[in-house]
Coordinates of N, CA and C in Angstrom, one line a residue:
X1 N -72.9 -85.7 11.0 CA -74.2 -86.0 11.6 C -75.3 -85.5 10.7
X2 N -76.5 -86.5 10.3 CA -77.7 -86.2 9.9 C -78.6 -85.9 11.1
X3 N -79.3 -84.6 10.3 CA -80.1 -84.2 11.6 C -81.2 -82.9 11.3
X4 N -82.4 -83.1 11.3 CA -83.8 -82.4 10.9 C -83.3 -81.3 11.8
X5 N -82.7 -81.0 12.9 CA -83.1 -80.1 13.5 C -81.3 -80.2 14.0
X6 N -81.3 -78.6 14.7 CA -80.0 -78.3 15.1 C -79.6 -78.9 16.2
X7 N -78.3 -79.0 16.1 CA -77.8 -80.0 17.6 C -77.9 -79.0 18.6
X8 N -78.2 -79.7 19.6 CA -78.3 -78.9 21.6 C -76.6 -78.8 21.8
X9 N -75.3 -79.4 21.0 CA -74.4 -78.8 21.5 C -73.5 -78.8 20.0
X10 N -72.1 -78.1 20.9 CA -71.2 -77.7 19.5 C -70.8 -78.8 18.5
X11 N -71.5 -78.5 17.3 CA -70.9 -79.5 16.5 C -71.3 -79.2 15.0
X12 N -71.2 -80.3 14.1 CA -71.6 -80.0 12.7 C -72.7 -80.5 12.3
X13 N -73.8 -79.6 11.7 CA -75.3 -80.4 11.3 C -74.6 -80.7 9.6
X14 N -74.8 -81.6 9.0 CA -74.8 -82.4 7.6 C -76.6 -82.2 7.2
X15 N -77.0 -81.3 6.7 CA -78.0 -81.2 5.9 C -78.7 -81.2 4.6
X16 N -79.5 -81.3 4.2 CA -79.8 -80.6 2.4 C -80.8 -79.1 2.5
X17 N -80.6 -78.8 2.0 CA -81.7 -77.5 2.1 C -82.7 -78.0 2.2
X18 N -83.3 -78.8 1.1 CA -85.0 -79.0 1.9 C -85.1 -79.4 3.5
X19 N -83.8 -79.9 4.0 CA -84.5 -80.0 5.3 C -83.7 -78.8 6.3
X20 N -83.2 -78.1 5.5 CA -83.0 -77.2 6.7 C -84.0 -75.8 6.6
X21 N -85.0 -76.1 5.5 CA -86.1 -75.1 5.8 C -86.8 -75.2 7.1
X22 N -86.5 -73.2 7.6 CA -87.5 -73.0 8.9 C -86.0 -73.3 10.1
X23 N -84.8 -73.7 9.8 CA -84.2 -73.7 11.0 C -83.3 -72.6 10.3
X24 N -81.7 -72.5 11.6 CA -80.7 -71.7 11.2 C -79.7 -71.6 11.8
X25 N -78.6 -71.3 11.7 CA -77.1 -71.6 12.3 C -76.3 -70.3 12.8
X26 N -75.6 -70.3 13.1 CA -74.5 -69.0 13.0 C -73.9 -69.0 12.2
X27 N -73.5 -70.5 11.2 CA -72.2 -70.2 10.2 C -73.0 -71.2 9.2
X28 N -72.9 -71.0 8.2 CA -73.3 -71.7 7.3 C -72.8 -72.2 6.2
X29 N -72.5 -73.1 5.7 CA -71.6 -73.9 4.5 C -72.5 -74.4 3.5
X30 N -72.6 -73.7 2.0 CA -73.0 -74.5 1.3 C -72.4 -74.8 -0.1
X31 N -72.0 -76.0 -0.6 CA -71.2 -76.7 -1.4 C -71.8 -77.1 -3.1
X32 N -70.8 -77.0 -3.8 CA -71.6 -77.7 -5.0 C -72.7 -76.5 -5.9
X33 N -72.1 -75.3 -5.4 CA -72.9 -74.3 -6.0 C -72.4 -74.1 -7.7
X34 N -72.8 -75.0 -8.4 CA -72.2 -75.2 -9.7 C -73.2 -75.5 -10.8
X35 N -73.2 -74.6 -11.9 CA -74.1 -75.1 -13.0 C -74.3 -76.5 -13.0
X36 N -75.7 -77.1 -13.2 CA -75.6 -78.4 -13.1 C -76.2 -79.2 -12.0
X37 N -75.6 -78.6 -10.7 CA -76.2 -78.9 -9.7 C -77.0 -77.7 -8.9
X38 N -76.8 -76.5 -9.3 CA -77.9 -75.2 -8.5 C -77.3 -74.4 -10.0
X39 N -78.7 -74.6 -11.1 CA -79.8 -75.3 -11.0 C -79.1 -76.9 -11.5
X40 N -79.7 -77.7 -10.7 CA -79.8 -78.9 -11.2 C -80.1 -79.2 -12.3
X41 N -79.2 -80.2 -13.3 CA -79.1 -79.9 -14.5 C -80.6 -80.5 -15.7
X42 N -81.4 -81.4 -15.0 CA -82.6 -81.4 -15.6 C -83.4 -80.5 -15.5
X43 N -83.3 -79.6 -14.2 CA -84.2 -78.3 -14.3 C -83.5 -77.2 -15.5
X44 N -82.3 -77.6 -16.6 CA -82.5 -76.3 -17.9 C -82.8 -77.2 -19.1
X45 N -83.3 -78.3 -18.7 CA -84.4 -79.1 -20.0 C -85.6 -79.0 -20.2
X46 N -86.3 -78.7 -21.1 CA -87.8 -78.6 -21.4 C -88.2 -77.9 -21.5
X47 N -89.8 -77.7 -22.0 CA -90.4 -76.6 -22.3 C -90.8 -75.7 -20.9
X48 N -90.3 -76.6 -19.4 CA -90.9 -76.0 -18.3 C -89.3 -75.4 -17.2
X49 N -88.8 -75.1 -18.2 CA -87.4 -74.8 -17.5 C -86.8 -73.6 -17.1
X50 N -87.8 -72.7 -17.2 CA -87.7 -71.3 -17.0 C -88.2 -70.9 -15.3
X51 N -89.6 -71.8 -15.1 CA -90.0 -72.3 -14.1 C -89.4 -73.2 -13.3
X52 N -88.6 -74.0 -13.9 CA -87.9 -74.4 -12.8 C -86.7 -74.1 -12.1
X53 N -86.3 -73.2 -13.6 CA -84.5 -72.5 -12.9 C -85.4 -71.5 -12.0
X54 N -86.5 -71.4 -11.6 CA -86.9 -70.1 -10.6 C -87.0 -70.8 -9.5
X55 N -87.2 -71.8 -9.5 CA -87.8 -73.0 -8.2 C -86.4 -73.3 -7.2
X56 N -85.1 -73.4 -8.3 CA -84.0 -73.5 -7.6 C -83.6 -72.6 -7.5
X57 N -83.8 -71.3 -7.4 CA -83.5 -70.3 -7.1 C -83.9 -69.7 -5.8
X58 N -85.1 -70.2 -5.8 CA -85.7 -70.0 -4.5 C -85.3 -70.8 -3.7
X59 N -84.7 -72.2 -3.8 CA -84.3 -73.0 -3.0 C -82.8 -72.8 -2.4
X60 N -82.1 -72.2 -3.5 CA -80.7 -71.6 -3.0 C -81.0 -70.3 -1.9
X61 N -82.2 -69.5 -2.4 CA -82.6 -68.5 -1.2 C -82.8 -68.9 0.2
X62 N -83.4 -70.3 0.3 CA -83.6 -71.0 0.8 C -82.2 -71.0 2.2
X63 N -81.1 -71.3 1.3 CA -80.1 -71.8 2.1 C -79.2 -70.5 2.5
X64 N -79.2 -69.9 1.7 CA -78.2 -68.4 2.7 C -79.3 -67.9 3.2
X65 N -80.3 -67.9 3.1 CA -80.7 -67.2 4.7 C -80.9 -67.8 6.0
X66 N -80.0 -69.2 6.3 CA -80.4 -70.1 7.2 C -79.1 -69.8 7.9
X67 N -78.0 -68.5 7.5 CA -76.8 -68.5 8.3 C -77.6 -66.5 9.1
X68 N -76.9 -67.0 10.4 CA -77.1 -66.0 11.3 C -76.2 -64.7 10.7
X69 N -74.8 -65.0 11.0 CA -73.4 -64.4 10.8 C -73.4 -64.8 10.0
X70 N -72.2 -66.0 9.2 CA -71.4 -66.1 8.4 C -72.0 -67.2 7.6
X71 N -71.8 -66.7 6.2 CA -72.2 -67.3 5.5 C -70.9 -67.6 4.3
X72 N -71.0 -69.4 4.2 CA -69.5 -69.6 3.2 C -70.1 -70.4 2.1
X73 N -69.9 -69.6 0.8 CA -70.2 -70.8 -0.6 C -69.2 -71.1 -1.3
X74 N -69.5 -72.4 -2.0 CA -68.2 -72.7 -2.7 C -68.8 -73.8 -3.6
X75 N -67.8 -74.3 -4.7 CA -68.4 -74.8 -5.8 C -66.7 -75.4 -6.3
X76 N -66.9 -76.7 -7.0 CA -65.7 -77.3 -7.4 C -65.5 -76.8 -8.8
X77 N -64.6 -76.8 -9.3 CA -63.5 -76.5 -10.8 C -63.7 -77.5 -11.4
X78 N -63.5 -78.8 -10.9 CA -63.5 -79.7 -11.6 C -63.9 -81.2 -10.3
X79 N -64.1 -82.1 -11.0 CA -65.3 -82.9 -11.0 C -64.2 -83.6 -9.5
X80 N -63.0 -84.3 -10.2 CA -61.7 -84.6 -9.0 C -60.6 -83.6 -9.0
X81 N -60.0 -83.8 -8.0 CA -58.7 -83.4 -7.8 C -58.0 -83.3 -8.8
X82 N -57.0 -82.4 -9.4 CA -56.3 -82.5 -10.9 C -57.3 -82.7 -12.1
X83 N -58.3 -82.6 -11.9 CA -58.9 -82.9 -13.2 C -59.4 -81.3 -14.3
X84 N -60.4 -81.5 -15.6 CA -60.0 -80.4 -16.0 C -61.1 -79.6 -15.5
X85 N -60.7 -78.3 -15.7 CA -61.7 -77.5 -14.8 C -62.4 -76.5 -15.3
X86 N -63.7 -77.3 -16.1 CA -64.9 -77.1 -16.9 C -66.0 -76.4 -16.3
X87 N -65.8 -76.7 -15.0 CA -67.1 -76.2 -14.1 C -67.4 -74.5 -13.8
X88 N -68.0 -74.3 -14.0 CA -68.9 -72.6 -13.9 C -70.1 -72.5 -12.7
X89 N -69.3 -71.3 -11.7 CA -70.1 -71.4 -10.1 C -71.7 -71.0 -11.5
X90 N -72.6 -71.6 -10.2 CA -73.9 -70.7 -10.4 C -74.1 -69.7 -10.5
X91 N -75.1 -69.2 -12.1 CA -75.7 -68.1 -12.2 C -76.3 -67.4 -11.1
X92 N -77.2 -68.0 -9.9 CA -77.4 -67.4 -9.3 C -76.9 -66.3 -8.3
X93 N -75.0 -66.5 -8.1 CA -74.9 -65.5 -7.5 C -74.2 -64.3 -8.1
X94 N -75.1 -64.5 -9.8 CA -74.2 -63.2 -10.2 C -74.7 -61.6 -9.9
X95 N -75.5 -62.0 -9.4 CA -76.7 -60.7 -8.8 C -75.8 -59.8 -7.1
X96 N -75.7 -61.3 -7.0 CA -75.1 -61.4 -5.6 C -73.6 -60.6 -5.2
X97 N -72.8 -61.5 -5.9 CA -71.1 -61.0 -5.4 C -70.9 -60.9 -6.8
X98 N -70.0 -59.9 -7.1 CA -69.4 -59.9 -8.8 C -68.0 -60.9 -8.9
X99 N -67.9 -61.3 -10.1 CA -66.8 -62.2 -10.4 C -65.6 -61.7 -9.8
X100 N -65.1 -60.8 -9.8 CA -64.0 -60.1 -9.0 C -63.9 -60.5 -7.9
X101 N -65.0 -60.6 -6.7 CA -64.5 -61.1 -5.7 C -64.5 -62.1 -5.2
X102 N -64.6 -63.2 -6.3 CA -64.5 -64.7 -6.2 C -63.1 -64.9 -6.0
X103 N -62.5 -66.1 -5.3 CA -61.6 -66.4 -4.8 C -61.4 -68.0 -5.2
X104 N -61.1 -68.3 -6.5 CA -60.5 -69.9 -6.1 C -61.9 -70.7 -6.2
X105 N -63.1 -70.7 -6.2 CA -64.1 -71.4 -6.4 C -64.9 -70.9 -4.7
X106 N -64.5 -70.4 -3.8 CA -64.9 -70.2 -2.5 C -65.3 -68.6 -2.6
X107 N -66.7 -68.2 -1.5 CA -66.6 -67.1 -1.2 C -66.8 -67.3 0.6
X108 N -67.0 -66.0 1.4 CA -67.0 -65.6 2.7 C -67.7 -64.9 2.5
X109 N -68.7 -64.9 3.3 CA -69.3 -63.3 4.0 C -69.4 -63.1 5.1
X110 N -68.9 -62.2 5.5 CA -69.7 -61.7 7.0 C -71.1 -60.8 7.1
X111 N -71.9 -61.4 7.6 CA -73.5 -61.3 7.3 C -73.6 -60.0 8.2
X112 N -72.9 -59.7 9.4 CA -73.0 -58.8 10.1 C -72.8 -57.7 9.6
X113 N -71.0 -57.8 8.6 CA -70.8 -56.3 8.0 C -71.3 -55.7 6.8
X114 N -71.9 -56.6 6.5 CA -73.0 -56.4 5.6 C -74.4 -55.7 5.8
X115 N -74.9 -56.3 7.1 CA -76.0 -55.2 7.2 C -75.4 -54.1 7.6
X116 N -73.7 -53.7 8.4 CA -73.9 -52.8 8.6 C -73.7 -51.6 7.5
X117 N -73.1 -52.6 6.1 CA -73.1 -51.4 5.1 C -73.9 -51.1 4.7
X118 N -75.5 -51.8 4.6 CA -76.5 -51.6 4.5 C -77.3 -49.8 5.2
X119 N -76.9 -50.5 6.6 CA -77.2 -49.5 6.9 C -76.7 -47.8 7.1
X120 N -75.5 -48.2 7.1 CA -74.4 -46.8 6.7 C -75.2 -46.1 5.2
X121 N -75.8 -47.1 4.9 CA -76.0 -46.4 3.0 C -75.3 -46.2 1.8
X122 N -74.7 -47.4 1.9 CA -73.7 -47.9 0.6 C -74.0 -46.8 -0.5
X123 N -73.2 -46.4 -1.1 CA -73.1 -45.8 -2.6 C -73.9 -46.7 -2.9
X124 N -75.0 -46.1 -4.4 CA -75.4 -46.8 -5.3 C -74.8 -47.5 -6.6
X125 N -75.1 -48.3 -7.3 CA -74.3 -47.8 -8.3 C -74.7 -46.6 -9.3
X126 N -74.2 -45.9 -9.5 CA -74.5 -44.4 -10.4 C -73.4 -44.7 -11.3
X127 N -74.2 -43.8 -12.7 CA -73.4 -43.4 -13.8 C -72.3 -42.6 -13.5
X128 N -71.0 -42.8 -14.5 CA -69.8 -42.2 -13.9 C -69.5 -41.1 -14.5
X129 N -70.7 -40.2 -15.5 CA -70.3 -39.5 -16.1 C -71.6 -38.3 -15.3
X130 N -72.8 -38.9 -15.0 CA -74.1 -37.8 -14.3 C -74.1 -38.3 -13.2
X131 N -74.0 -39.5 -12.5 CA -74.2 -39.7 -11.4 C -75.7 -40.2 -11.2
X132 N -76.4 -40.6 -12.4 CA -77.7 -40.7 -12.1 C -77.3 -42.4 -11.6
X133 N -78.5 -43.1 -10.5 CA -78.4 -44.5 -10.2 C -78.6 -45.6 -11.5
X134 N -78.2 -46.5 -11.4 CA -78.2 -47.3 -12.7 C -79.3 -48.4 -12.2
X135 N -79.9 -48.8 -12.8 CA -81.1 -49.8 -12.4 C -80.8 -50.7 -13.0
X136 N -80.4 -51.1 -14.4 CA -80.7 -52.4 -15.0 C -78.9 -53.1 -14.4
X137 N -79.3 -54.8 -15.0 CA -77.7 -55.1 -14.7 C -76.7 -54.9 -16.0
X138 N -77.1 -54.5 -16.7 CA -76.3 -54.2 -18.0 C -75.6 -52.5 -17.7
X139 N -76.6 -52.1 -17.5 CA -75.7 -50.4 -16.8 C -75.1 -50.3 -15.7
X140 N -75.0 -51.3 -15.1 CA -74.1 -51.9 -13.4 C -73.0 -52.2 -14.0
X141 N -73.0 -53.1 -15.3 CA -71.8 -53.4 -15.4 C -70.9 -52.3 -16.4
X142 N -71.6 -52.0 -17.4 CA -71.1 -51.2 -18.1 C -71.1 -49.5 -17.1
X143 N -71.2 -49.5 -16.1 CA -71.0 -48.1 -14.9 C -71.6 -46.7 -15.7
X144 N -72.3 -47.1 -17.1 CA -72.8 -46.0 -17.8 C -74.5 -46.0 -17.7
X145 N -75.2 -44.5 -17.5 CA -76.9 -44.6 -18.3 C -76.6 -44.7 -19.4
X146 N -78.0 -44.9 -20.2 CA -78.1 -45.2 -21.6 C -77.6 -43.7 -22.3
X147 N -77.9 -42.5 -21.7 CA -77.4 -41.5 -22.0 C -76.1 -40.9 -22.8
X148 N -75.4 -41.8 -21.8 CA -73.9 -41.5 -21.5 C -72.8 -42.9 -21.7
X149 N -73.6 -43.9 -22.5 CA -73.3 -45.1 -22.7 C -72.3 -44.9 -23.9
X150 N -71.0 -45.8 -24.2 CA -69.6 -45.3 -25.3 C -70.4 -46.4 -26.5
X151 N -69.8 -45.9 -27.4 CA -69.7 -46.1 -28.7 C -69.2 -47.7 -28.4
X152 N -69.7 -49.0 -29.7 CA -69.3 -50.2 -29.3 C -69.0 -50.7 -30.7
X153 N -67.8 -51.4 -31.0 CA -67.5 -51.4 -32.6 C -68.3 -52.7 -32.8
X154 N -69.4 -53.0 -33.8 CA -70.0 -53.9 -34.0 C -69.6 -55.1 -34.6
X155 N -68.4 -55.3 -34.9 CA -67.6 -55.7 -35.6 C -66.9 -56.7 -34.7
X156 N -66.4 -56.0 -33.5 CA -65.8 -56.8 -32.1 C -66.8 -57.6 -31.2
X157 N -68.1 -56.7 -31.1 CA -69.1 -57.3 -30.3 C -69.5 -58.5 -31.4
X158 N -69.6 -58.7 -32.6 CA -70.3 -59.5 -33.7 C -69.2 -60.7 -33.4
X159 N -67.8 -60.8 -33.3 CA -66.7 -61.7 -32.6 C -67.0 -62.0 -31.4
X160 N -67.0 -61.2 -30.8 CA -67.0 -61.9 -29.3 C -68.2 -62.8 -29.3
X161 N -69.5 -62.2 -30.1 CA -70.2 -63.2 -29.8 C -70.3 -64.3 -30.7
X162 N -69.8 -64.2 -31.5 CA -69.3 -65.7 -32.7 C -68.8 -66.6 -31.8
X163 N -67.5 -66.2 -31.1 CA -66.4 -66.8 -30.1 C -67.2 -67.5 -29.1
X164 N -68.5 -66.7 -28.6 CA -68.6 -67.4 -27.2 C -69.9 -68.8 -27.4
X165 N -70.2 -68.4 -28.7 CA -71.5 -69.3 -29.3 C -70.4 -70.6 -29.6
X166 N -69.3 -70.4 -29.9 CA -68.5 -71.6 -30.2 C -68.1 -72.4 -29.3
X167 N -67.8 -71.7 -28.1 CA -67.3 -71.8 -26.8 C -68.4 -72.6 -26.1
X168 N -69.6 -72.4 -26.2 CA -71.0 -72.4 -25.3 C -71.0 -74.0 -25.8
X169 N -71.1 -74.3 -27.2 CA -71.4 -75.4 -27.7 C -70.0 -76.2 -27.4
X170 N -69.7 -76.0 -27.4 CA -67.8 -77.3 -27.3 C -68.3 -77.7 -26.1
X171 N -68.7 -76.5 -24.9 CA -68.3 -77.0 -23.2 C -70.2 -77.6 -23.3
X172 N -71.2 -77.7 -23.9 CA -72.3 -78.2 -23.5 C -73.2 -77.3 -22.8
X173 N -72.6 -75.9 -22.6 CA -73.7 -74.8 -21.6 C -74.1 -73.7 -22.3
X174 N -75.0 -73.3 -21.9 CA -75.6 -72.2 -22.3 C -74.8 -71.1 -22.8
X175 N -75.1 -70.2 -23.8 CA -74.0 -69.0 -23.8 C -73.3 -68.2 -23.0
X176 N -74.8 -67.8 -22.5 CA -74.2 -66.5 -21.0 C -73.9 -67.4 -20.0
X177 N -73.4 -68.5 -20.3 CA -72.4 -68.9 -18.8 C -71.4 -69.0 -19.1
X178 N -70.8 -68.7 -20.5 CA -69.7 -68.1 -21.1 C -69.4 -66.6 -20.4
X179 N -69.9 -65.8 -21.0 CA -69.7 -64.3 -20.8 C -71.2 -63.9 -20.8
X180 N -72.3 -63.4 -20.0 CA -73.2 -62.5 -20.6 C -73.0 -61.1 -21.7
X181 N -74.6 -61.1 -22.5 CA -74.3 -60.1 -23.3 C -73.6 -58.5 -22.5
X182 N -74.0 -58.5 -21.4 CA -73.8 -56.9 -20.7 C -71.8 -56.8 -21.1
X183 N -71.6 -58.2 -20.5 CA -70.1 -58.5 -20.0 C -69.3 -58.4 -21.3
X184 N -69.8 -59.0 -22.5 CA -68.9 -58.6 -24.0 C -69.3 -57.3 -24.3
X185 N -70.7 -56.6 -23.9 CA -70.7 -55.3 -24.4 C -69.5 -54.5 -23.7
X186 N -69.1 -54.8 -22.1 CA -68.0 -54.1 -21.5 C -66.8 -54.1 -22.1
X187 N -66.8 -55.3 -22.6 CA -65.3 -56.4 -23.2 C -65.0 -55.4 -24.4
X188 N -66.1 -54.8 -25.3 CA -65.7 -54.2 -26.4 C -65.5 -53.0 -26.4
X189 N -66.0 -52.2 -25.1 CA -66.0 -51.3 -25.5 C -64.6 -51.0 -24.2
X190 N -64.2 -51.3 -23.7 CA -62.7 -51.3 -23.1 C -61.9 -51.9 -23.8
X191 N -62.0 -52.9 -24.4 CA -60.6 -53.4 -25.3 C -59.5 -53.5 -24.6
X192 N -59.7 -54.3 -23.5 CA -58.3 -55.1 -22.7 C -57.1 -55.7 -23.6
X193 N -56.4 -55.4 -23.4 CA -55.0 -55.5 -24.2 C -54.4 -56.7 -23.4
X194 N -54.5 -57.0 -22.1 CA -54.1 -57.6 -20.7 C -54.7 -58.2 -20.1
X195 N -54.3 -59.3 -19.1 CA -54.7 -60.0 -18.2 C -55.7 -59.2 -17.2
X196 N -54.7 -58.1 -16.7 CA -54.8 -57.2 -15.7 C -56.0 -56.5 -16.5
X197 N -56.0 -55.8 -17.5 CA -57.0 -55.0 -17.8 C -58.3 -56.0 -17.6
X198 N -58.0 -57.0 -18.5 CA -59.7 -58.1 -18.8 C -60.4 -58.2 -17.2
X199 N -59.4 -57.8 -16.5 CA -60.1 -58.6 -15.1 C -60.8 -57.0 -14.6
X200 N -60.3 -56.0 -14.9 CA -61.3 -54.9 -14.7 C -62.6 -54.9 -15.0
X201 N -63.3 -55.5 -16.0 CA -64.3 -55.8 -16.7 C -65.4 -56.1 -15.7
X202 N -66.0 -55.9 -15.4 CA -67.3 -56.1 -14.1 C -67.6 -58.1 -15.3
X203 N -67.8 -58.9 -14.5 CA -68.3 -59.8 -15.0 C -67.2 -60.8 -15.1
X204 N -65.7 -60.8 -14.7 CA -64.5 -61.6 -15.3 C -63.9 -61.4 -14.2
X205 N -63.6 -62.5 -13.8 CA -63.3 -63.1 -12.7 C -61.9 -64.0 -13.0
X206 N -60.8 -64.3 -12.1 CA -59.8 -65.1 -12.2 C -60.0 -66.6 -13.1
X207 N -61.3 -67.2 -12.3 CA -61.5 -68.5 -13.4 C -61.9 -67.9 -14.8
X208 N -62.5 -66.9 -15.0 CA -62.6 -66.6 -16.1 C -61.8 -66.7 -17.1
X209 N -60.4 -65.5 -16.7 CA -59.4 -65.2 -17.3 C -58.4 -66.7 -17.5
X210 N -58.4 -67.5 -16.4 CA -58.3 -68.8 -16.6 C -58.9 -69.8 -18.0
X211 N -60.0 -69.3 -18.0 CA -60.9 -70.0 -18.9 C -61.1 -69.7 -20.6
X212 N -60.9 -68.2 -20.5 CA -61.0 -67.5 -21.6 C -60.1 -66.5 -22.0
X213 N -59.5 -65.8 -21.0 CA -59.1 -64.8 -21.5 C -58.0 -65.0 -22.4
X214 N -57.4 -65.7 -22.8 CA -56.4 -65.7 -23.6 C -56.7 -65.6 -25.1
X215 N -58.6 -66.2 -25.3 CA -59.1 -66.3 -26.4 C -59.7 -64.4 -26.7
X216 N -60.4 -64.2 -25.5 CA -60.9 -63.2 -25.3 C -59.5 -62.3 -25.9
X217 N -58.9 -62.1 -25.5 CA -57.4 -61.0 -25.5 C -56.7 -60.7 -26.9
X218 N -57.4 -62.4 -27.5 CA -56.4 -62.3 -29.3 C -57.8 -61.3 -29.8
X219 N -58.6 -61.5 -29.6 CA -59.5 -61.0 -30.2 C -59.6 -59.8 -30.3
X220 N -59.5 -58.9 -28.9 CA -59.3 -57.5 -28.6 C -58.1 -57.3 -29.3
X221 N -56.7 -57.8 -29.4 CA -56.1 -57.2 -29.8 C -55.8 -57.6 -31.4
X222 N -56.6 -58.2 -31.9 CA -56.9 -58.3 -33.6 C -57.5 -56.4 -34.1
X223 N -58.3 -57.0 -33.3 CA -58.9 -55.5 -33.9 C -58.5 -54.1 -33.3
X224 N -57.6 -54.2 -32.0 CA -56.8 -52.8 -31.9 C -55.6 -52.6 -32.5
X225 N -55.3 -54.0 -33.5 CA -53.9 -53.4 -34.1 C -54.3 -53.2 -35.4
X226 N -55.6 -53.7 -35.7 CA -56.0 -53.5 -37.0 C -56.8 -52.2 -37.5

């Protein structure tokens, strides 16, 4: 069912965000959260594209706050069924949920236990060595202040980012929808030997490890045996 406004009884509203601005649901589904289409892929062309990846950003804001309770996103792998699986959820929720707790292209939330960790007063994230809070997202991921930040072999980071500029251009997308810089500065300075390790990495996620890690892994271990 198409429908500007919510149905009077139980059932399913079929909407777009622009029209579900100003209403709101108890559960909310939203689909297609994929580079390309959030941001839509003419909004990272042109000299005015900075401004526009903000516009759909705001429009994705748009849509998780129109769930009361539960909120469900999700994003396809690939284009059909069996096909290959190129696709990379949106940047926008990297702020949001970390790669780790992506599931298969799907996430869940429950909006309720959320505010209530809110309000309990979640740990921050803090440095693991002072405990001071971390503000930027490069010290969120790397769990260090600049203080207390490890030694990074320039040598590995100078690879990883050769690798991922090669990578970025083959698939047609941006760099950091490879790996961001924060995410190879982690990558180098842990030196995952493993599947299991790579996925400790704040930023590396199962499609990830699907995606890359096998390239990511020769790399690390070129230079830890060398």
């Amino acid at each position: 069912v198409r429908s500007k406004n919510p149905p009077k009884v139980q059932g399913v509203t079929l909407v777009s965000v622009h029209m579900a601005k100003g209403l709101e649901w108890d559960a909310v589904f939203l689909v297609g959260l994929y580079e390309g289409m959030f941001p839509i892929h003419h909004a990272l062309k042109g000299a005015g594209a900075a401004d526009a990846i903000e516009e759909e950003r705001r429009l994705l804001y748009v849509g998780v706050t129109r769930a009361r309770e539960h909120l469900h996103l999700s994003w396809a792998l690939a284009r059909q069924e069996g096909g290959k699986q190129s696709r990379v959820r949106t940047r926008f929720l990297d702020d949001l949920v970390p790669w780790e707790d992506e599931d298969d292209g799907e996430l869940a939330i429950d909006l309720n236990q959320a505010r209530r960790r809110r309000k309990t007063g979640a740990p921050k994230n803090a440095c693991a060595v002072c405990g001071t809070p971390l503000s930027t997202p490069e010290a969120k991921i790397l769990g260090r202040c600049g203080q207390h930040s490890l030694e990074t072999d320039q040598v590995v980071i100078g690879e990883l980012r050769q690798w991922r500029l090669d990578t970025a251009k083959s698939m047609g997308v941006p760099a950091y929808v490879v790996f961001t810089d924060a995410t190879l500065l982690a990558i180098a300075q842990r030196m995952p030997a493993s599947p299991e390790e790579l996925i400790q990495v704040p930023g590396v996620g199962p499609m990830k490890i699907e995606q890359f890690g096998e390239d990511v892994l020769a790399i690390t271990a070129n230079y830890a045996t060398g």
